[in-house]
C-alpha positions as a printed Julia matrix, in Angstrom:
154×3 Matrix{Float64}:
 42.99  54.58  -51.76
 41.54  51.12  -51.49
 39.78  49.6   -54.5
 36.38  49.99  -52.83
 37.09  53.67  -52.11
 37.98  54.22  -55.77
 34.81  52.42  -56.83
 32.66  54.43  -54.4
 34.12  57.75  -55.47
 33.7   57.08  -59.18
 30.17  55.67  -58.77
 29.21  58.71  -56.68
 30.5   60.94  -59.49
 28.49  58.9   -62.0
 25.36  59.49  -59.9
 26.09  63.24  -59.86
 26.62  63.23  -63.63
 23.33  61.39  -64.13
 21.52  64.14  -62.17
 23.09  66.83  -64.35
 22.22  64.81  -67.45
 18.6   64.48  -66.37
 18.37  68.25  -65.82
 19.89  68.92  -69.28
 17.57  66.34  -70.88
 14.53  68.01  -69.31
 15.55  71.44  -70.62
 16.21  69.92  -74.07
 12.73  68.35  -74.01
 11.17  71.71  -73.21
 13.16  73.4   -76.01
 11.95  70.77  -78.49
  8.4   71.54  -77.36
  8.92  75.2   -78.28
 10.02  76.92  -75.07
 12.7   79.58  -75.44
 15.37  78.27  -73.08
 18.56  78.64  -75.12
 20.51  80.25  -72.27
 19.39  77.62  -69.73
 20.18  74.82  -72.18
 23.66  76.2   -72.79
 24.34  76.68  -69.06
 23.11  73.19  -68.23
 25.24  71.66  -70.98
 28.33  73.58  -69.86
 27.79  72.53  -66.22
 27.62  68.93  -67.39
 30.71  69.33  -69.59
 32.67  70.81  -66.66
 31.56  68.05  -64.28
 32.37  65.4   -66.89
 35.81  66.89  -67.43
 36.54  66.87  -63.68
 35.27  63.29  -63.39
 37.34  62.16  -66.36
 40.51  63.71  -64.95
 39.95  61.93  -61.64
 39.09  58.65  -63.31
 42.16  58.86  -65.54
 44.21  59.4   -62.4
 42.71  56.41  -60.57
 42.2   53.71  -63.21
 45.88  53.18  -64.09
 46.64  52.63  -60.4
 44.01  49.9   -60.3
 45.53  48.1   -63.24
 49.0   48.12  -61.69
 50.42  46.42  -58.63
 48.37  43.24  -58.78
 45.01  44.98  -59.07
 42.5   44.46  -61.82
 44.23  44.13  -65.15
 42.78  43.5   -68.6
 44.9   41.66  -71.14
 46.14  45.01  -72.5
 45.69  47.64  -69.75
 47.51  50.39  -71.62
 45.43  49.83  -74.76
 42.18  49.63  -72.82
 42.98  52.75  -70.81
 44.09  54.68  -73.91
 40.91  53.84  -75.85
 38.83  54.64  -72.79
 40.54  58.0   -72.28
 40.03  58.85  -75.98
 36.3   58.25  -75.46
 36.43  60.76  -72.6
 37.86  63.43  -74.89
 35.3   62.69  -77.59
 32.34  62.87  -75.17
 33.55  66.08  -73.55
 34.22  67.62  -76.96
 30.7   66.74  -78.11
 29.17  68.47  -75.1
 31.28  71.59  -75.6
 30.42  71.67  -79.31
 26.72  71.3   -78.58
 26.85  74.06  -75.97
 28.28  76.61  -78.41
 25.78  76.08  -81.26
 23.38  79.06  -81.56
 20.4   77.03  -82.84
 18.64  75.81  -79.67
 16.54  73.26  -81.57
 19.66  71.68  -83.07
 21.34  71.73  -79.65
 18.37  70.02  -77.99
 18.37  67.18  -80.51
 22.12  66.64  -80.54
 22.37  66.98  -76.78
 19.98  64.07  -76.31
 22.19  61.93  -78.58
 25.3   62.96  -76.63
 23.55  62.18  -73.33
 22.52  58.74  -74.55
 26.13  58.05  -75.61
 27.42  59.25  -72.26
 24.95  57.02  -70.39
 26.14  54.04  -72.45
 29.76  54.94  -71.7
 29.14  55.12  -67.95
 27.18  51.86  -67.93
 30.07  50.21  -69.76
 32.54  51.63  -67.23
 30.44  50.29  -64.39
 30.35  46.82  -65.96
 33.98  46.76  -67.09
 36.04  48.85  -64.67
 33.88  49.29  -61.58
 32.04  46.08  -60.68
 32.12  45.1   -57.01
 33.54  41.71  -57.98
 36.73  43.46  -59.15
 36.97  46.41  -56.79
 36.53  45.29  -53.22
 38.92  45.21  -50.3
 38.34  41.61  -49.23
 41.23  39.23  -49.31
 40.8   36.6   -52.01
 39.22  33.36  -50.83
 42.08  30.89  -50.93
 40.14  28.08  -49.25
 38.16  26.31  -51.98
 36.28  24.28  -49.34
 34.84  27.24  -47.48
 36.67  26.39  -44.27
 35.09  22.95  -43.95
 37.21  19.85  -43.61
 37.01  17.44  -46.5
 34.26  14.86  -46.23
 32.17  16.7   -43.64
 29.56  18.01  -46.09
 28.59  20.76  -43.66
């Protein structure tokens, strides 16, 4: 896969996750307002947890390839990837834990916190691992003069 294909795939998955998160957030809001939607809240949270798990597996498969072979590389790619992958486990675990709690009011409140954390995590990924400036297929510009001869000014 090219870097831009990796970026597109992961950003598309982020968009899908955001839709699932918005649906779960809406159900949580309704539960906090008193509606009896425990089953729907649990199902929505589990759908999100499953989608997040699939996304994380794919991302963990793709990111190391980007940091190798002359691609994007932080100062400590193994350390960065390891910390990042640990965050994945923590976020997924939080969603699973929330989905199994019998108290719907507690679930609704804690789910919103987990969703906010997940949104922050994805925004950080998009800034750190997935910006267009790092993941594009263009050859690097090796001509510092933009193709113009010196002294032409045009």
